Amino acid sequence: AAVRGYRAIFTMPDKMSQEKIDMLKAYGADVIVTRTDLPHDHPDSYVEVAKRVARETPGGFYTDQYYNMDNPEAHYLTTGPELWADTDGKIDALVGGIGTGGTISGAGKYLKEQAAAAGRSVKIICPDPYGSIYYDEFHKGRSDEPGTYRVEGIGHDFMVGTLDFSVIDDIIQVSDKDSFLTTRQLARAEGIFAGGSSGTAVHGALQVAAQLGPGKIVVVIICDSGDRYLSKCHNDTWMKDLGYLEPEPKLPGQVADLLHFRNRPVEFAQADESIANVAKRMAQQGISQLPIIPASDSPNSSPGQFFMVHEGDLLQHMVSGDANASDPILSVAKPLKGQVAPADPLAKVQSVFDDDNVAVVVDQGRISGIISKIDLIEYLASRS
């Protein structure tokens, strides 16, 4: 716009970094900041404000990135062919986040077509923040109330027209903490100075690569720059204030020590077990959460993925009428968060409690224990 002499007006929610605003203004753009907590169709949301500004500005043009089909078409014509050519047609998986969906839909469509013509397949996997609706829409065909998350430029609270689910093989969820820590590790270990949404994508890509195994070509799209997040995920104070940086190890021992002290078997629910039966078991055993092992052929899970149901989730779905007592428990479960390993320091368990009610111990792909806050308290009390 600056080169062509156009006036550029940008709207964005107030969760966006100050660096983004300052950068746009440095190019001579006008920036209108709106509230993050407004639904997309609210008159004062950044989407509706942009439409209104375009209508009220003589000669104004609204690019409409969420519904302009030139968006995915551009990636079908350019990004897809580039990835296919640069991997000599041997790409096994493309991993990328969903903002507008244009990149992953356009490039993914091209790669799928080329792979099919070559008699092979390519997986399209999209990491998505907890709180975005894309995961639920993809796996369940509906979404719960959208949540809040701090990663910028990825995920959404509404479905967009430029996103083509038919191209995507799976959507996996990534927490803010994992996104930001991966972003920082990219800079420190690889010299790649990226932003938070790239951390989301890379964290997901590492999971995909681990599942596919050696010898596979996994491409991940790193689409933002770290210089826009110097006051956020690349700032130690910001990370510490929000609890994203690992605490200094102050607790004695490892997770395995607590498991040995606790010495109780883990109760599981089967994916097809009814909500009523699971609720009855939880009440009888006096537990407030239960891990679920999905069936191997479940369309709602990836290999090695576990789910958890909390009593609060059951109550929410039963009260709202979204679920019936006879429905399978997997329909109201959520992907497992708060995972730790037996060799992890106990300090990591404490940090998990900041984001979830319990810490789930996963050992070689199996759940070997569930640790609650009272378990940790009893363990520490026994040592004092």
Coordinates of C-alpha atoms in Angstrom, one line a residue:
A1 CA 0.0 0.0 0.0
A2 CA 2.8 2.4 0.8
V3 CA 4.6 1.8 -2.5
R4 CA 1.4 2.2 -4.5
G5 CA 0.2 5.2 -2.6
Y6 CA -2.9 3.6 -1.2
R7 CA -4.3 4.4 2.2
A8 CA -4.3 1.3 4.3
I9 CA -6.6 0.8 7.4
F10 CA -6.1 -2.3 9.6
T11 CA -8.4 -3.5 12.4
M12 CA -7.2 -5.9 15.0
P13 CA -8.3 -7.2 18.5
D14 CA -6.5 -5.8 21.5
K15 CA -4.8 -9.1 22.3
M16 CA -2.4 -8.4 19.4
S17 CA 1.1 -7.3 20.3
Q18 CA 2.0 -3.6 20.5
E19 CA 4.9 -4.3 18.0
K20 CA 2.4 -5.2 15.3
I21 CA 0.5 -2.0 15.8
D22 CA 3.8 0.1 15.8
M23 CA 5.1 -1.7 12.7
L24 CA 1.9 -1.0 10.7
K25 CA 2.0 2.7 11.8
A26 CA 5.6 2.9 10.8
Y27 CA 4.5 2.1 7.2
G28 CA 2.0 4.9 7.4
A29 CA -1.1 2.7 8.0
D30 CA -4.1 3.6 10.2
V31 CA -4.8 1.0 12.9
I32 CA -8.1 0.5 14.7
V33 CA -7.9 -1.7 17.8
T34 CA -11.1 -3.4 19.1
R35 CA -11.9 -5.6 22.1
T36 CA -10.8 -9.3 21.9
D37 CA -13.8 -10.6 23.9
L38 CA -16.4 -9.6 21.3
P39 CA -18.0 -12.3 19.0
H40 CA -17.0 -12.0 15.4
D41 CA -20.5 -10.7 14.4
H42 CA -20.7 -8.0 17.1
P43 CA -20.9 -4.5 15.5
D44 CA -17.7 -3.5 17.3
S45 CA -15.6 -6.6 16.6
Y46 CA -12.5 -6.1 14.4
V47 CA -14.2 -8.0 11.5
E48 CA -17.4 -5.9 11.5
V49 CA -15.5 -2.7 12.1
A50 CA -13.4 -3.4 9.0
K51 CA -16.5 -4.0 6.9
R52 CA -18.0 -0.7 8.2
V53 CA -14.9 1.3 7.5
A54 CA -14.8 -0.1 3.9
R55 CA -18.4 0.8 3.4
E56 CA -18.0 4.3 4.7
T57 CA -14.7 5.1 3.0
P58 CA -15.0 6.4 -0.6
G59 CA -13.4 4.0 -2.9
G60 CA -12.7 1.6 0.0
F61 CA -12.0 -2.1 -0.7
Y62 CA -12.5 -4.8 2.0
T63 CA -10.0 -7.6 1.3
D64 CA -12.2 -10.0 3.4
Q65 CA -9.4 -12.5 4.1
Y66 CA -11.8 -15.0 5.7
Y67 CA -14.1 -15.4 2.7
N68 CA -12.0 -14.2 -0.3
M69 CA -11.4 -17.4 -2.3
D70 CA -8.3 -15.8 -3.9
N71 CA -6.7 -16.6 -0.6
P72 CA -6.5 -20.4 -0.9
E73 CA -6.3 -20.1 -4.7
A74 CA -3.0 -18.2 -4.3
H75 CA -1.5 -21.0 -2.2
Y76 CA -2.8 -23.7 -4.6
L77 CA -1.0 -21.9 -7.4
T78 CA 2.2 -21.1 -5.6
T79 CA 2.9 -22.6 -2.1
G80 CA 1.7 -26.1 -3.0
P81 CA 3.8 -26.4 -6.2
E82 CA 6.8 -25.0 -4.3
L83 CA 6.5 -27.6 -1.6
W84 CA 6.0 -30.4 -4.0
A85 CA 9.0 -29.4 -6.1
D86 CA 11.3 -28.8 -3.2
T87 CA 10.6 -32.2 -1.7
D88 CA 10.9 -33.9 -5.2
G89 CA 7.3 -35.1 -4.6
K90 CA 8.3 -37.1 -1.6
I91 CA 6.5 -35.0 1.1
D92 CA 4.7 -37.3 3.6
A93 CA 3.0 -34.6 5.8
L94 CA 2.3 -30.9 5.7
V95 CA 1.7 -29.3 9.2
G96 CA 0.4 -25.8 9.5
G97 CA -1.9 -23.8 11.7
I98 CA -5.3 -22.4 10.7
G99 CA -5.8 -18.7 10.7
T100 CA -7.9 -18.0 7.6
G101 CA -7.3 -21.5 6.4
G102 CA -6.1 -20.2 3.1
T103 CA -2.5 -21.6 3.2
I104 CA -3.4 -25.1 4.4
S105 CA -6.5 -25.4 2.2
G106 CA -4.8 -24.2 -1.0
A107 CA -1.4 -25.9 -0.6
G108 CA -3.0 -29.0 0.9
K109 CA -5.4 -29.4 -2.0
Y110 CA -2.5 -29.2 -4.5
L111 CA -0.4 -31.7 -2.6
K112 CA -3.3 -34.1 -2.3
E113 CA -3.9 -34.0 -6.0
Q114 CA -0.3 -34.5 -6.9
A115 CA 0.2 -37.3 -4.4
A116 CA -2.9 -39.1 -5.7
A117 CA -1.7 -38.8 -9.3
A118 CA 1.7 -40.3 -8.2
G119 CA 0.0 -43.2 -6.4
R120 CA 0.9 -42.1 -2.9
S121 CA -0.6 -40.1 -0.1
V122 CA 0.2 -37.0 1.9
K123 CA -1.2 -36.1 5.3
I124 CA -2.4 -32.6 6.1
I125 CA -2.3 -32.0 9.9
C126 CA -3.3 -28.7 11.6
P127 CA -2.3 -27.8 15.2
D128 CA -4.9 -25.6 16.8
P129 CA -4.9 -23.7 20.2
Y130 CA -7.1 -24.8 23.0
G131 CA -10.0 -22.4 23.0
S132 CA -10.3 -22.3 19.2
I133 CA -13.4 -23.9 17.7
Y134 CA -11.7 -25.6 14.8
Y135 CA -10.8 -28.8 16.7
D136 CA -14.4 -29.5 17.8
E137 CA -15.9 -28.5 14.5
F138 CA -13.6 -30.9 12.7
H139 CA -14.0 -33.9 15.0
K140 CA -17.5 -33.4 16.3
G141 CA -19.2 -31.3 13.7
R142 CA -20.1 -28.7 16.3
S143 CA -18.2 -26.6 18.8
D144 CA -18.5 -25.8 22.5
E145 CA -18.3 -22.2 23.7
P146 CA -15.0 -20.8 22.4
G147 CA -12.4 -20.2 25.0
T148 CA -9.6 -17.7 25.3
Y149 CA -6.0 -18.2 24.4
R150 CA -2.9 -15.9 24.0
V151 CA -1.3 -17.3 20.8
E152 CA -2.0 -14.7 18.1
G153 CA -3.0 -15.2 14.4
I154 CA -4.2 -18.8 14.7
G155 CA -7.5 -20.5 15.5
H156 CA -10.8 -18.7 15.7
D157 CA -14.2 -18.4 17.4
F158 CA -16.1 -18.8 14.1
M159 CA -15.9 -20.9 11.0
V160 CA -14.4 -19.1 7.9
G161 CA -15.2 -19.5 4.3
T162 CA -11.6 -20.0 3.1
L163 CA -11.1 -23.2 5.1
D164 CA -11.7 -26.5 3.4
F165 CA -12.0 -29.3 6.0
S166 CA -12.0 -32.0 3.2
V167 CA -8.3 -31.3 2.6
I168 CA -7.4 -31.9 6.3
D169 CA -6.7 -35.3 7.8
D170 CA -6.5 -34.3 11.5
I171 CA -6.5 -31.3 13.8
I172 CA -4.6 -31.6 17.1
Q173 CA -4.7 -29.2 20.0
V174 CA -1.7 -27.4 21.4
S175 CA -1.6 -25.3 24.6
D176 CA -0.3 -21.7 24.9
K177 CA 2.5 -22.9 27.1
D178 CA 3.8 -25.5 24.6
S179 CA 3.4 -23.0 21.8
F180 CA 5.5 -20.3 23.5
L181 CA 8.2 -22.6 24.9
T182 CA 8.6 -24.2 21.4
T183 CA 8.9 -20.7 19.9
R184 CA 11.7 -19.8 22.3
Q185 CA 13.4 -23.1 21.7
L186 CA 13.3 -22.4 17.9
A187 CA 15.4 -19.3 18.5
R188 CA 17.8 -20.8 20.9
A189 CA 18.4 -24.2 19.2
E190 CA 17.9 -23.4 15.5
G191 CA 18.4 -19.7 15.2
I192 CA 14.9 -19.3 13.8
F193 CA 13.3 -16.2 15.3
A194 CA 9.6 -16.9 15.0
G195 CA 6.3 -16.0 16.7
G196 CA 3.9 -17.9 18.8
S197 CA 1.8 -19.4 16.1
S198 CA 4.9 -20.9 14.6
G199 CA 5.6 -22.5 17.9
T200 CA 2.1 -24.0 17.8
A201 CA 2.8 -25.4 14.3
V202 CA 6.3 -26.8 15.2
H203 CA 5.1 -28.4 18.4
G204 CA 2.4 -30.2 16.4
A205 CA 4.9 -31.1 13.7
L206 CA 7.2 -32.8 16.2
Q207 CA 4.3 -35.0 17.3
V208 CA 3.4 -35.9 13.8
A209 CA 7.0 -36.7 13.0
A210 CA 7.2 -39.0 16.1
Q211 CA 4.1 -40.8 15.0
L212 CA 5.2 -41.3 11.3
G213 CA 8.6 -42.5 12.3
P214 CA 12.1 -42.2 10.7
G215 CA 12.6 -41.6 7.0
K216 CA 9.5 -39.5 6.5
I217 CA 9.5 -35.9 5.2
V218 CA 7.4 -33.6 7.3
V219 CA 7.1 -30.0 6.3
V220 CA 6.0 -27.4 8.8
I221 CA 5.1 -23.8 7.9
I222 CA 6.7 -21.1 10.0
C223 CA 4.7 -18.0 9.1
D224 CA 5.5 -15.2 11.5
S225 CA 8.5 -13.3 12.9
G226 CA 9.7 -13.0 16.4
D227 CA 10.3 -9.3 16.2
R228 CA 6.5 -8.8 16.6
Y229 CA 6.6 -10.6 20.0
L230 CA 9.5 -9.1 21.8
S231 CA 7.2 -7.9 24.6
K232 CA 5.4 -11.3 24.8
C233 CA 6.7 -14.8 24.3
H234 CA 10.3 -13.6 23.8
N235 CA 10.1 -11.6 27.0
D236 CA 11.1 -13.5 30.2
T237 CA 9.1 -11.3 32.5
W238 CA 5.9 -11.7 30.5
M239 CA 6.4 -15.5 30.4
K240 CA 7.1 -15.7 34.1
D241 CA 4.1 -13.5 35.0
L242 CA 1.8 -15.8 33.1
G243 CA 3.4 -19.0 34.5
Y244 CA 4.7 -20.2 31.1
L245 CA 8.4 -20.5 32.1
E246 CA 9.2 -23.7 34.1
P247 CA 9.7 -22.9 37.8
E248 CA 13.1 -23.5 39.4
P249 CA 13.2 -27.1 40.8
K250 CA 12.3 -26.6 44.5
L251 CA 10.4 -29.9 45.1
P252 CA 12.4 -33.0 46.0
G253 CA 12.3 -36.1 43.9
Q254 CA 10.8 -37.2 40.6
V255 CA 7.3 -38.0 39.5
A256 CA 8.1 -41.7 39.8
D257 CA 8.8 -41.2 43.6
L258 CA 5.3 -39.9 44.1
L259 CA 3.7 -42.7 42.0
H260 CA 5.5 -45.2 44.2
F261 CA 4.2 -43.5 47.3
R262 CA 0.7 -43.2 46.0
N263 CA 0.6 -46.8 44.7
R264 CA -2.9 -46.9 43.4
P265 CA -4.2 -48.4 40.1
V266 CA -5.5 -46.1 37.4
E267 CA -9.2 -46.4 36.6
F268 CA -10.1 -46.0 32.9
A269 CA -13.3 -45.5 30.9
Q270 CA -13.8 -47.2 27.5
A271 CA -14.6 -44.9 24.6
D272 CA -18.0 -46.5 23.9
E273 CA -19.0 -46.6 27.6
S274 CA -22.2 -44.6 28.3
I275 CA -22.1 -41.3 30.1
A276 CA -24.5 -42.7 32.7
N277 CA -22.3 -45.6 33.5
V278 CA -19.1 -43.5 33.7
A279 CA -20.9 -41.0 36.0
K280 CA -22.0 -43.8 38.2
R281 CA -18.5 -45.2 38.5
M282 CA -17.0 -41.8 39.3
A283 CA -19.6 -41.3 42.1
Q284 CA -19.0 -44.8 43.5
Q285 CA -15.2 -44.4 43.5
G286 CA -15.2 -40.8 44.7
I287 CA -13.2 -39.5 41.7
S288 CA -13.7 -36.3 39.8
Q289 CA -12.0 -37.2 36.5
L290 CA -11.4 -40.3 34.4
P291 CA -9.1 -41.0 31.5
I292 CA -10.5 -42.5 28.4
I293 CA -8.9 -44.8 25.9
P294 CA -10.4 -44.3 22.5
A295 CA -11.0 -47.3 20.2
S296 CA -8.2 -47.8 17.7
D297 CA -10.6 -47.0 14.8
S298 CA -12.0 -43.9 16.5
P299 CA -12.3 -41.0 14.0
N300 CA -12.0 -38.5 16.8
S301 CA -8.4 -39.3 17.8
S302 CA -4.9 -39.6 16.6
P303 CA -2.6 -42.6 17.4
G304 CA -1.5 -42.5 21.0
Q305 CA -4.0 -39.8 21.9
F306 CA -5.8 -40.0 25.2
F307 CA -8.9 -38.2 26.4
M308 CA -10.1 -37.1 29.9
V309 CA -13.6 -36.4 31.2
H310 CA -14.1 -34.2 34.3
E311 CA -17.2 -34.1 36.4
G312 CA -17.6 -30.4 35.3
D313 CA -17.7 -31.4 31.7
L314 CA -20.4 -34.0 32.4
L315 CA -22.4 -31.4 34.2
Q316 CA -22.1 -28.8 31.5
H317 CA -23.2 -31.1 28.7
M318 CA -26.0 -32.7 30.6
V319 CA -27.4 -29.3 31.8
S320 CA -27.2 -27.8 28.3
G321 CA -28.8 -30.8 26.7
D322 CA -25.9 -31.3 24.3
A323 CA -25.6 -34.9 25.5
N324 CA -27.8 -37.8 26.7
A325 CA -27.1 -40.3 29.4
S326 CA -26.9 -43.0 26.8
D327 CA -24.3 -41.2 24.6
P328 CA -20.7 -42.6 24.5
I329 CA -18.4 -40.9 27.0
L330 CA -16.0 -40.0 24.2
S331 CA -18.5 -37.5 22.8
V332 CA -18.1 -35.2 25.8
A333 CA -14.5 -35.9 26.6
K334 CA -11.6 -33.5 25.9
P335 CA -8.0 -34.3 24.7
L336 CA -5.7 -35.0 27.6
K337 CA -3.7 -32.1 28.9
G338 CA -1.2 -31.9 31.7
Q339 CA 1.0 -34.8 30.8
V340 CA 4.2 -35.6 32.7
A341 CA 6.7 -38.5 32.6
P342 CA 8.0 -40.6 35.5
A343 CA 11.5 -39.1 35.1
D344 CA 10.2 -35.5 35.3
P345 CA 10.9 -33.4 38.4
L346 CA 8.0 -32.9 40.8
A347 CA 8.3 -29.2 40.0
K348 CA 6.7 -29.9 36.6
V349 CA 3.7 -31.4 38.4
Q350 CA 3.2 -28.2 40.3
S351 CA 3.3 -26.2 37.0
V352 CA 0.7 -28.5 35.4
F353 CA -1.7 -27.8 38.3
D354 CA -1.7 -24.2 37.1
D355 CA -3.5 -25.2 33.9
D356 CA -5.4 -28.4 34.9
N357 CA -6.9 -30.2 37.9
V358 CA -4.6 -33.2 37.7
A359 CA -1.3 -34.3 36.2
V360 CA -1.4 -37.4 34.1
V361 CA 1.7 -39.6 34.0
V362 CA 2.3 -41.1 30.6
D363 CA 5.1 -43.7 30.4
Q364 CA 6.0 -45.2 26.9
G365 CA 2.6 -44.3 25.5
R366 CA 0.5 -45.6 28.4
I367 CA -1.1 -43.8 31.3
S368 CA 0.6 -45.1 34.4
G369 CA -0.8 -42.7 37.0
I370 CA -3.0 -39.7 37.8
I371 CA -1.7 -37.2 40.4
S372 CA -4.0 -34.7 42.1
K373 CA -3.1 -31.8 44.3
I374 CA -3.9 -33.7 47.5
D375 CA -1.6 -36.5 46.3
L376 CA 1.3 -34.1 46.1
I377 CA 0.4 -32.5 49.5
E378 CA 0.3 -36.0 51.2
Y379 CA 3.7 -36.9 49.6
L380 CA 5.4 -33.7 50.7
A381 CA 3.9 -34.0 54.2
S382 CA 5.2 -37.6 54.5
R383 CA 8.8 -36.3 53.9
S384 CA 8.7 -33.4 56.4

